[in-house]
């Protein structure tokens, strides 16, 4: 029998808004790829003192309710598996759903700044967009 709908709504409500502050052992990381069996490979910000990638677990309260995509952001508790000897480096405690709201917080890593999709104009090269091709009238017939 499936879980009641109230659990789904409660989990979705938890992830809507960012917390006021993050605990010391919580990090915002970027999802790189799904490793299978609710395990994800995530990328740390470059200012982090530890290694670049971590293997983290998605807890059962998020499974089949909230989907993670590559390039998305999650909050990981790195102290969750500190006492156990296994290859897991942490547990996902929150999923960043409203990225615009999360980016306004002071704890958002500077390395995850959104890059502009537009290329900056350079003065050296002229753009040919919107111009007609050169005509044959420029040649002098003799």
PDB file of C-alpha atoms in Angstrom:
ATOM      1  CA  UNK A   1       0.000   0.000   0.000  1.00  0.00           C
ATOM      2  CA  UNK A   2       1.464   3.405  -0.941  1.00  0.00           C
ATOM      3  CA  UNK A   3       2.259   6.109   1.571  1.00  0.00           C
ATOM      4  CA  UNK A   4      -0.521   8.561   2.345  1.00  0.00           C
ATOM      5  CA  UNK A   5      -0.590  11.744   0.323  1.00  0.00           C
ATOM      6  CA  UNK A   6       0.054  13.834   3.427  1.00  0.00           C
ATOM      7  CA  UNK A   7       3.633  12.471   3.525  1.00  0.00           C
ATOM      8  CA  UNK A   8       4.201  13.561  -0.060  1.00  0.00           C
ATOM      9  CA  UNK A   9       2.852  17.038   0.625  1.00  0.00           C
ATOM     10  CA  UNK A  10       4.888  17.400   3.821  1.00  0.00           C
ATOM     11  CA  UNK A  11       8.106  16.420   2.033  1.00  0.00           C
ATOM     12  CA  UNK A  12       7.404  18.806  -0.836  1.00  0.00           C
ATOM     13  CA  UNK A  13       6.625  21.623   1.619  1.00  0.00           C
ATOM     14  CA  UNK A  14       9.955  21.056   3.438  1.00  0.00           C
ATOM     15  CA  UNK A  15      11.973  21.648   0.290  1.00  0.00           C
ATOM     16  CA  UNK A  16      10.146  24.751  -0.961  1.00  0.00           C
ATOM     17  CA  UNK A  17      11.937  27.374   1.105  1.00  0.00           C
ATOM     18  CA  UNK A  18      15.601  27.620   2.083  1.00  0.00           C
ATOM     19  CA  UNK A  19      16.461  27.564   5.800  1.00  0.00           C
ATOM     20  CA  UNK A  20      17.652  30.725   7.554  1.00  0.00           C
ATOM     21  CA  UNK A  21      21.101  29.207   8.102  1.00  0.00           C
ATOM     22  CA  UNK A  22      22.922  25.947   7.460  1.00  0.00           C
ATOM     23  CA  UNK A  23      24.516  23.864  10.238  1.00  0.00           C
ATOM     24  CA  UNK A  24      28.295  23.467  10.221  1.00  0.00           C
ATOM     25  CA  UNK A  25      28.354  19.985   8.658  1.00  0.00           C
ATOM     26  CA  UNK A  26      25.785  20.757   5.908  1.00  0.00           C
ATOM     27  CA  UNK A  27      27.073  21.684   2.448  1.00  0.00           C
ATOM     28  CA  UNK A  28      25.382  22.793  -0.754  1.00  0.00           C
ATOM     29  CA  UNK A  29      26.617  20.541  -3.565  1.00  0.00           C
ATOM     30  CA  UNK A  30      25.891  20.003  -7.264  1.00  0.00           C
ATOM     31  CA  UNK A  31      24.542  16.642  -8.475  1.00  0.00           C
ATOM     32  CA  UNK A  32      26.873  15.081 -11.057  1.00  0.00           C
ATOM     33  CA  UNK A  33      25.246  11.718 -11.758  1.00  0.00           C
ATOM     34  CA  UNK A  34      23.062   8.982 -10.336  1.00  0.00           C
ATOM     35  CA  UNK A  35      25.093   5.948  -9.300  1.00  0.00           C
ATOM     36  CA  UNK A  36      22.063   3.699  -8.765  1.00  0.00           C
ATOM     37  CA  UNK A  37      20.236   2.359  -5.692  1.00  0.00           C
ATOM     38  CA  UNK A  38      19.482   5.901  -4.444  1.00  0.00           C
ATOM     39  CA  UNK A  39      23.159   6.853  -4.493  1.00  0.00           C
ATOM     40  CA  UNK A  40      24.358  10.045  -6.158  1.00  0.00           C
ATOM     41  CA  UNK A  41      27.763  11.404  -7.050  1.00  0.00           C
ATOM     42  CA  UNK A  42      27.946  15.087  -6.114  1.00  0.00           C
ATOM     43  CA  UNK A  43      30.485  17.852  -6.707  1.00  0.00           C
ATOM     44  CA  UNK A  44      31.700  20.079  -3.883  1.00  0.00           C
ATOM     45  CA  UNK A  45      32.415  23.779  -4.332  1.00  0.00           C
ATOM     46  CA  UNK A  46      36.094  24.389  -5.060  1.00  0.00           C
ATOM     47  CA  UNK A  47      36.612  26.257  -1.764  1.00  0.00           C
ATOM     48  CA  UNK A  48      35.831  23.100   0.219  1.00  0.00           C
ATOM     49  CA  UNK A  49      38.854  21.609   2.054  1.00  0.00           C
ATOM     50  CA  UNK A  50      37.927  17.993   1.272  1.00  0.00           C
ATOM     51  CA  UNK A  51      37.935  16.043  -1.988  1.00  0.00           C
ATOM     52  CA  UNK A  52      35.986  17.240  -5.029  1.00  0.00           C
ATOM     53  CA  UNK A  53      33.344  14.486  -5.373  1.00  0.00           C
ATOM     54  CA  UNK A  54      31.301  12.663  -2.756  1.00  0.00           C
ATOM     55  CA  UNK A  55      29.020   9.640  -2.835  1.00  0.00           C
ATOM     56  CA  UNK A  56      25.789  10.474  -0.999  1.00  0.00           C
ATOM     57  CA  UNK A  57      22.558   8.627  -0.263  1.00  0.00           C
ATOM     58  CA  UNK A  58      19.011   9.812  -0.871  1.00  0.00           C
ATOM     59  CA  UNK A  59      16.958   9.068   2.291  1.00  0.00           C
ATOM     60  CA  UNK A  60      13.728   7.117   2.088  1.00  0.00           C
ATOM     61  CA  UNK A  61      11.536  10.190   2.718  1.00  0.00           C
ATOM     62  CA  UNK A  62      12.628  11.640  -0.672  1.00  0.00           C
ATOM     63  CA  UNK A  63      12.563   8.414  -2.697  1.00  0.00           C
ATOM     64  CA  UNK A  64       9.872   8.251  -5.403  1.00  0.00           C
ATOM     65  CA  UNK A  65       8.637  11.676  -4.295  1.00  0.00           C
ATOM     66  CA  UNK A  66      11.276  14.184  -5.350  1.00  0.00           C
ATOM     67  CA  UNK A  67      13.435  13.582  -8.392  1.00  0.00           C
ATOM     68  CA  UNK A  68      16.990  14.823  -8.737  1.00  0.00           C
ATOM     69  CA  UNK A  69      18.480  15.852 -12.045  1.00  0.00           C
ATOM     70  CA  UNK A  70      22.074  16.293 -13.134  1.00  0.00           C
ATOM     71  CA  UNK A  71      23.255  19.819 -12.505  1.00  0.00           C
ATOM     72  CA  UNK A  72      20.722  20.350  -9.717  1.00  0.00           C
ATOM     73  CA  UNK A  73      21.681  21.320  -6.183  1.00  0.00           C
ATOM     74  CA  UNK A  74      21.139  19.508  -2.883  1.00  0.00           C
ATOM     75  CA  UNK A  75      22.127  20.017   0.748  1.00  0.00           C
ATOM     76  CA  UNK A  76      24.262  17.192   2.128  1.00  0.00           C
ATOM     77  CA  UNK A  77      24.917  16.287   5.765  1.00  0.00           C
ATOM     78  CA  UNK A  78      28.568  15.171   5.781  1.00  0.00           C
ATOM     79  CA  UNK A  79      28.451  14.091   9.421  1.00  0.00           C
ATOM     80  CA  UNK A  80      25.620  11.580   8.978  1.00  0.00           C
ATOM     81  CA  UNK A  81      27.909   8.608   8.269  1.00  0.00           C
ATOM     82  CA  UNK A  82      31.008   9.815  10.138  1.00  0.00           C
ATOM     83  CA  UNK A  83      30.902   6.987  12.709  1.00  0.00           C
ATOM     84  CA  UNK A  84      30.370   4.169  10.201  1.00  0.00           C
ATOM     85  CA  UNK A  85      32.947   2.618   7.942  1.00  0.00           C
ATOM     86  CA  UNK A  86      31.505   2.587   4.438  1.00  0.00           C
ATOM     87  CA  UNK A  87      31.998   4.338   1.139  1.00  0.00           C
ATOM     88  CA  UNK A  88      29.145   6.808   1.673  1.00  0.00           C
ATOM     89  CA  UNK A  89      30.292  10.338   2.448  1.00  0.00           C
ATOM     90  CA  UNK A  90      26.964  11.857   3.447  1.00  0.00           C
ATOM     91  CA  UNK A  91      23.193  11.969   3.247  1.00  0.00           C
ATOM     92  CA  UNK A  92      20.963  14.348   1.310  1.00  0.00           C
ATOM     93  CA  UNK A  93      18.925  16.378   3.790  1.00  0.00           C
ATOM     94  CA  UNK A  94      17.314  18.929   1.472  1.00  0.00           C
ATOM     95  CA  UNK A  95      16.749  19.462  -2.240  1.00  0.00           C
ATOM     96  CA  UNK A  96      17.132  22.918  -3.781  1.00  0.00           C
ATOM     97  CA  UNK A  97      13.923  23.432  -5.727  1.00  0.00           C
ATOM     98  CA  UNK A  98      13.613  27.230  -5.954  1.00  0.00           C
ATOM     99  CA  UNK A  99      17.184  27.972  -6.985  1.00  0.00           C
ATOM    100  CA  UNK A 100      16.612  31.708  -7.357  1.00  0.00           C
ATOM    101  CA  UNK A 101      15.548  31.995  -3.719  1.00  0.00           C
ATOM    102  CA  UNK A 102      18.486  29.883  -2.491  1.00  0.00           C
ATOM    103  CA  UNK A 103      21.018  32.012  -4.424  1.00  0.00           C
ATOM    104  CA  UNK A 104      19.959  35.072  -2.408  1.00  0.00           C
ATOM    105  CA  UNK A 105      21.144  33.478   0.862  1.00  0.00           C
ATOM    106  CA  UNK A 106      24.543  34.332   2.319  1.00  0.00           C
ATOM    107  CA  UNK A 107      25.564  30.669   2.638  1.00  0.00           C
ATOM    108  CA  UNK A 108      25.259  29.978  -1.123  1.00  0.00           C
ATOM    109  CA  UNK A 109      28.763  29.049  -2.437  1.00  0.00           C
ATOM    110  CA  UNK A 110      30.352  31.669  -4.672  1.00  0.00           C
ATOM    111  CA  UNK A 111      31.629  28.887  -6.972  1.00  0.00           C
ATOM    112  CA  UNK A 112      28.052  28.032  -7.983  1.00  0.00           C
ATOM    113  CA  UNK A 113      27.295  31.471  -9.411  1.00  0.00           C
ATOM    114  CA  UNK A 114      24.949  31.292 -12.359  1.00  0.00           C
ATOM    115  CA  UNK A 115      26.761  31.984 -15.622  1.00  0.00           C
ATOM    116  CA  UNK A 116      25.163  34.125 -18.274  1.00  0.00           C
ATOM    117  CA  UNK A 117      24.050  32.249 -21.364  1.00  0.00           C
ATOM    118  CA  UNK A 118      24.770  35.236 -23.590  1.00  0.00           C
ATOM    119  CA  UNK A 119      28.195  35.755 -25.051  1.00  0.00           C
ATOM    120  CA  UNK A 120      29.766  39.090 -24.354  1.00  0.00           C
ATOM    121  CA  UNK A 121      30.181  41.326 -27.393  1.00  0.00           C
ATOM    122  CA  UNK A 122      33.736  42.035 -28.451  1.00  0.00           C
ATOM    123  CA  UNK A 123      34.704  45.223 -30.281  1.00  0.00           C
ATOM    124  CA  UNK A 124      37.251  43.444 -32.445  1.00  0.00           C
ATOM    125  CA  UNK A 125      34.855  41.354 -34.502  1.00  0.00           C
ATOM    126  CA  UNK A 126      31.873  42.662 -36.410  1.00  0.00           C
ATOM    127  CA  UNK A 127      28.711  40.673 -36.326  1.00  0.00           C
ATOM    128  CA  UNK A 128      27.181  39.651 -39.657  1.00  0.00           C
ATOM    129  CA  UNK A 129      23.777  38.986 -38.146  1.00  0.00           C
ATOM    130  CA  UNK A 130      21.020  40.839 -39.971  1.00  0.00           C
ATOM    131  CA  UNK A 131      23.224  41.964 -42.845  1.00  0.00           C
ATOM    132  CA  UNK A 132      22.763  41.096 -46.481  1.00  0.00           C
ATOM    133  CA  UNK A 133      25.469  39.164 -48.324  1.00  0.00           C
ATOM    134  CA  UNK A 134      27.797  41.201 -50.566  1.00  0.00           C
ATOM    135  CA  UNK A 135      26.280  41.933 -53.938  1.00  0.00           C
ATOM    136  CA  UNK A 136      27.826  41.362 -57.389  1.00  0.00           C
ATOM    137  CA  UNK A 137      27.270  45.026 -58.363  1.00  0.00           C
ATOM    138  CA  UNK A 138      30.503  45.974 -56.638  1.00  0.00           C
ATOM    139  CA  UNK A 139      32.500  44.412 -59.496  1.00  0.00           C
ATOM    140  CA  UNK A 140      33.270  46.642 -62.469  1.00  0.00           C
ATOM    141  CA  UNK A 141      32.493  45.081 -65.838  1.00  0.00           C
ATOM    142  CA  UNK A 142      34.998  45.841 -68.562  1.00  0.00           C
TER     143      UNK A 142
END
